[in-house]
Amino acid sequence: MTALLDATDSQMAMLADLVASLEAAEATLSSMHAARDGMLAMAGRLAIDIAREAAHPDQGDMAIRTVAAEIGAAQHLSDRTIERRMAEASWLVEHFPTAWAAQGEGRISGAHARVIVDAGAHLDDAADRRAYAAEAVAIAETETPNRLRRLARRLAERFQERTVTERHRDARELRRVCVKDLDDGMAELGARGPAALVHGMFDRLSQMAHAVKKDNARAARDAGSDGPPADERTVDQLRADLLADLLLTGTPAGHDTTDGLLGEIQARIEVSVPVMSLMGDDLHSSEPSLTGDDGGDSFRHETPPPALLDGTTPIDITTARRLAGSAVGWDRVLTHPISGALLVVDRYRPSEQLRRHLRARDQRCRFPGCGIGARKCDLDHNHAASIGGATTDVNLAAFCRRHHMLKHHSPWHVEQRAGGVLEWTSPTGRSYVDRPPPQNTVTFTESAVPVPF
């Protein structure tokens, strides 16, 4: 059955009107939320001004509490809730005014603004924050908050004063395991540690859970009605049971060093790292940026982009080097030196080259707004192979199972343009363009002034 094909013209017109009305309503809500943030920030500033003029010894803490209590009582909300909202609003309005203005104009939502603020929260320099926010807002206007999150984190790395390797060395000191008691006799075990290890641990548990589920289902089919009842545990339940089994009955193998632990990873994790980062210095780069300051004689030194875990999480270059050095094979992603666009993917041991190329190009499901990783997606022919569609990169794209089914069983239509750009047409005739995410690579621009070497 193909959804909506039986809809009448009047029903389709009503759907189009609803979509347009909801779009306008969402823009209005974003503007109102921005206005509320502006007033909350003004309330916080007023409290500080009152405390400063009266020379309060607590630097305005009691004045802020008093103002928050006044607003909370009027809105039937906790004064702690209002105080938290005042702090968040002040941070947005004062440190990221570009994002706040874009939200006020209805160009981005409050969720987009929060992602921009969270990713850039550690940028101390005001000029860096402005430059970062301007680029992040431009991305936010065409992406969902979920997709924006990974791009904003990558973007913010360009403006960090300390490299991810330096910050990772400090952050490793905070690794820990904690327990949180829950209701109904339950508790929650949490672990904080290096991203490559944590993702590897989770993926290994996932592989084991799927294998156990598959084996138990096969055993139940073979045994028939005379055998034990089928294992009805979900994958989440199996992960939890396997984790408990490994921790309670396993014996530590003595892999207590970073090299040993990384060498034990048998899970599937994907790390992308520019070759210049792989070859460069851990702490800083001696190579100058090829982009000079406009009209000046100085130039800015920039570190190459960090390594990315599954295309989203920056990791330190030392970990990336160890993983690259121990890998049995790795993909080489060739990009354009100016635009950064993907050109080709090959491997020193060629195998499934086209699949690797598409995973590297698409990085995630190519339906607008979806962020499912490409390695979890289906590769689908735009023009079906059954009617002569070619099995090439210009006719294939990664779709998660949900949107793969939507493409084939609804009036949604997609055409692939040059450069891997997908143009989707909705049942109401709206057009949505989805571009491949930018590659994690180094690009070059002409310098405005001569760069000494």
PDB file of N, CA and C in Angstrom, residues 151-191:
ATOM      1  N   LEU A 151      27.909  18.932  14.001  1.00  0.00           N
ATOM      2  CA  LEU A 151      28.609  19.929  13.199  1.00  0.00           C
ATOM      3  C   LEU A 151      29.096  21.088  14.058  1.00  0.00           C
ATOM      4  N   ALA A 152      28.301  21.496  15.048  1.00  0.00           N
ATOM      5  CA  ALA A 152      28.687  22.600  15.917  1.00  0.00           C
ATOM      6  C   ALA A 152      29.888  22.222  16.779  1.00  0.00           C
ATOM      7  N   ARG A 153      29.924  21.000  17.260  1.00  0.00           N
ATOM      8  CA  ARG A 153      31.065  20.556  18.059  1.00  0.00           C
ATOM      9  C   ARG A 153      32.336  20.558  17.225  1.00  0.00           C
ATOM     10  N   ARG A 154      32.213  20.108  15.980  1.00  0.00           N
ATOM     11  CA  ARG A 154      33.374  20.120  15.084  1.00  0.00           C
ATOM     12  C   ARG A 154      33.798  21.557  14.794  1.00  0.00           C
ATOM     13  N   LEU A 155      32.811  22.427  14.574  1.00  0.00           N
ATOM     14  CA  LEU A 155      33.107  23.822  14.286  1.00  0.00           C
ATOM     15  C   LEU A 155      33.774  24.509  15.474  1.00  0.00           C
ATOM     16  N   ALA A 156      33.280  24.249  16.676  1.00  0.00           N
ATOM     17  CA  ALA A 156      33.831  24.898  17.865  1.00  0.00           C
ATOM     18  C   ALA A 156      35.285  24.516  18.091  1.00  0.00           C
ATOM     19  N   GLU A 157      35.681  23.321  17.651  1.00  0.00           N
ATOM     20  CA  GLU A 157      37.065  22.888  17.813  1.00  0.00           C
ATOM     21  C   GLU A 157      38.031  23.836  17.108  1.00  0.00           C
ATOM     22  N   ARG A 158      37.586  24.444  16.014  1.00  0.00           N
ATOM     23  CA  ARG A 158      38.455  25.354  15.275  1.00  0.00           C
ATOM     24  C   ARG A 158      38.831  26.582  16.086  1.00  0.00           C
ATOM     25  N   PHE A 159      38.009  26.913  17.075  1.00  0.00           N
ATOM     26  CA  PHE A 159      38.219  28.137  17.841  1.00  0.00           C
ATOM     27  C   PHE A 159      38.736  27.865  19.255  1.00  0.00           C
ATOM     28  N   GLN A 160      39.017  26.612  19.570  1.00  0.00           N
ATOM     29  CA  GLN A 160      39.531  26.290  20.896  1.00  0.00           C
ATOM     30  C   GLN A 160      40.986  26.714  21.016  1.00  0.00           C
ATOM     31  N   GLU A 161      41.331  27.349  22.135  1.00  0.00           N
ATOM     32  CA  GLU A 161      42.714  27.752  22.361  1.00  0.00           C
ATOM     33  C   GLU A 161      43.592  26.546  22.648  1.00  0.00           C
ATOM     34  N   ARG A 162      43.059  25.551  23.325  1.00  0.00           N
ATOM     35  CA  ARG A 162      43.817  24.330  23.622  1.00  0.00           C
ATOM     36  C   ARG A 162      43.322  23.205  22.726  1.00  0.00           C
ATOM     37  N   THR A 163      44.225  22.378  22.251  1.00  0.00           N
ATOM     38  CA  THR A 163      43.848  21.281  21.369  1.00  0.00           C
ATOM     39  C   THR A 163      43.075  20.225  22.142  1.00  0.00           C
ATOM     40  N   VAL A 164      42.367  19.381  21.416  1.00  0.00           N
ATOM     41  CA  VAL A 164      41.604  18.311  22.062  1.00  0.00           C
ATOM     42  C   VAL A 164      42.539  17.342  22.773  1.00  0.00           C
ATOM     43  N   THR A 165      43.771  17.197  22.270  1.00  0.00           N
ATOM     44  CA  THR A 165      44.742  16.324  22.934  1.00  0.00           C
ATOM     45  C   THR A 165      45.102  16.870  24.308  1.00  0.00           C
ATOM     46  N   GLU A 166      45.346  18.173  24.388  1.00  0.00           N
ATOM     47  CA  GLU A 166      45.648  18.787  25.685  1.00  0.00           C
ATOM     48  C   GLU A 166      44.475  18.643  26.646  1.00  0.00           C
ATOM     49  N   ARG A 167      43.288  18.943  26.161  1.00  0.00           N
ATOM     50  CA  ARG A 167      42.104  18.872  27.027  1.00  0.00           C
ATOM     51  C   ARG A 167      41.808  17.433  27.436  1.00  0.00           C
ATOM     52  N   HIS A 168      42.059  16.493  26.539  1.00  0.00           N
ATOM     53  CA  HIS A 168      41.796  15.089  26.848  1.00  0.00           C
ATOM     54  C   HIS A 168      42.703  14.604  27.979  1.00  0.00           C
ATOM     55  N   ARG A 169      43.946  15.064  27.975  1.00  0.00           N
ATOM     56  CA  ARG A 169      44.867  14.643  29.035  1.00  0.00           C
ATOM     57  C   ARG A 169      44.362  15.070  30.404  1.00  0.00           C
ATOM     58  N   ASP A 170      43.777  16.245  30.475  1.00  0.00           N
ATOM     59  CA  ASP A 170      43.197  16.700  31.744  1.00  0.00           C
ATOM     60  C   ASP A 170      41.899  15.950  32.051  1.00  0.00           C
ATOM     61  N   ALA A 171      41.071  15.759  31.012  1.00  0.00           N
ATOM     62  CA  ALA A 171      39.764  15.136  31.224  1.00  0.00           C
ATOM     63  C   ALA A 171      39.898  13.680  31.658  1.00  0.00           C
ATOM     64  N   ARG A 172      40.960  12.999  31.207  1.00  0.00           N
ATOM     65  CA  ARG A 172      41.157  11.594  31.609  1.00  0.00           C
ATOM     66  C   ARG A 172      41.253  11.452  33.129  1.00  0.00           C
ATOM     67  N   GLU A 173      41.716  12.507  33.795  1.00  0.00           N
ATOM     68  CA  GLU A 173      41.838  12.438  35.249  1.00  0.00           C
ATOM     69  C   GLU A 173      40.470  12.366  35.928  1.00  0.00           C
ATOM     70  N   LEU A 174      39.406  12.691  35.191  1.00  0.00           N
ATOM     71  CA  LEU A 174      38.053  12.685  35.758  1.00  0.00           C
ATOM     72  C   LEU A 174      37.309  11.387  35.479  1.00  0.00           C
ATOM     73  N   ARG A 175      37.977  10.394  34.912  1.00  0.00           N
ATOM     74  CA  ARG A 175      37.288   9.130  34.608  1.00  0.00           C
ATOM     75  C   ARG A 175      36.817   8.476  35.908  1.00  0.00           C
ATOM     76  N   ARG A 176      35.635   7.900  35.850  1.00  0.00           N
ATOM     77  CA  ARG A 176      35.067   7.313  37.063  1.00  0.00           C
ATOM     78  C   ARG A 176      33.905   6.410  36.707  1.00  0.00           C
ATOM     79  N   VAL A 177      33.484   5.634  37.673  1.00  0.00           N
ATOM     80  CA  VAL A 177      32.276   4.820  37.595  1.00  0.00           C
ATOM     81  C   VAL A 177      31.398   5.223  38.766  1.00  0.00           C
ATOM     82  N   CYS A 178      30.108   5.408  38.532  1.00  0.00           N
ATOM     83  CA  CYS A 178      29.218   5.856  39.606  1.00  0.00           C
ATOM     84  C   CYS A 178      27.943   5.024  39.608  1.00  0.00           C
ATOM     85  N   VAL A 179      27.263   5.040  40.729  1.00  0.00           N
ATOM     86  CA  VAL A 179      26.001   4.310  40.897  1.00  0.00           C
ATOM     87  C   VAL A 179      24.929   5.290  41.352  1.00  0.00           C
ATOM     88  N   LYS A 180      23.764   5.199  40.735  1.00  0.00           N
ATOM     89  CA  LYS A 180      22.623   6.033  41.111  1.00  0.00           C
ATOM     90  C   LYS A 180      21.453   5.113  41.450  1.00  0.00           C
ATOM     91  N   ASP A 181      20.935   5.224  42.656  1.00  0.00           N
ATOM     92  CA  ASP A 181      19.812   4.394  43.077  1.00  0.00           C
ATOM     93  C   ASP A 181      18.521   4.872  42.419  1.00  0.00           C
ATOM     94  N   LEU A 182      17.713   3.922  41.956  1.00  0.00           N
ATOM     95  CA  LEU A 182      16.438   4.204  41.316  1.00  0.00           C
ATOM     96  C   LEU A 182      15.301   3.583  42.124  1.00  0.00           C
ATOM     97  N   ASP A 183      14.087   3.765  41.656  1.00  0.00           N
ATOM     98  CA  ASP A 183      12.929   3.178  42.320  1.00  0.00           C
ATOM     99  C   ASP A 183      12.821   1.692  41.993  1.00  0.00           C
ATOM    100  N   ASP A 184      11.933   1.004  42.720  1.00  0.00           N
ATOM    101  CA  ASP A 184      11.572  -0.394  42.458  1.00  0.00           C
ATOM    102  C   ASP A 184      12.765  -1.339  42.552  1.00  0.00           C
ATOM    103  N   GLY A 185      13.687  -1.042  43.457  1.00  0.00           N
ATOM    104  CA  GLY A 185      14.810  -1.940  43.658  1.00  0.00           C
ATOM    105  C   GLY A 185      15.834  -1.932  42.540  1.00  0.00           C
ATOM    106  N   MET A 186      15.873  -0.883  41.754  1.00  0.00           N
ATOM    107  CA  MET A 186      16.802  -0.794  40.631  1.00  0.00           C
ATOM    108  C   MET A 186      17.889   0.238  40.925  1.00  0.00           C
ATOM    109  N   ALA A 187      18.950   0.187  40.162  1.00  0.00           N
ATOM    110  CA  ALA A 187      20.033   1.164  40.260  1.00  0.00           C
ATOM    111  C   ALA A 187      20.647   1.329  38.878  1.00  0.00           C
ATOM    112  N   GLU A 188      21.371   2.398  38.703  1.00  0.00           N
ATOM    113  CA  GLU A 188      21.962   2.713  37.402  1.00  0.00           C
ATOM    114  C   GLU A 188      23.475   2.824  37.552  1.00  0.00           C
ATOM    115  N   LEU A 189      24.214   2.113  36.691  1.00  0.00           N
ATOM    116  CA  LEU A 189      25.669   2.141  36.693  1.00  0.00           C
ATOM    117  C   LEU A 189      26.132   3.028  35.549  1.00  0.00           C
ATOM    118  N   GLY A 190      26.926   4.033  35.864  1.00  0.00           N
ATOM    119  CA  GLY A 190      27.423   4.935  34.835  1.00  0.00           C
ATOM    120  C   GLY A 190      28.937   4.941  34.794  1.00  0.00           C
ATOM    121  N   ALA A 191      29.486   5.126  33.612  1.00  0.00           N
ATOM    122  CA  ALA A 191      30.939   5.156  33.453  1.00  0.00           C
ATOM    123  C   ALA A 191      31.333   6.374  32.637  1.00  0.00           C
TER     124      ALA A 191
END
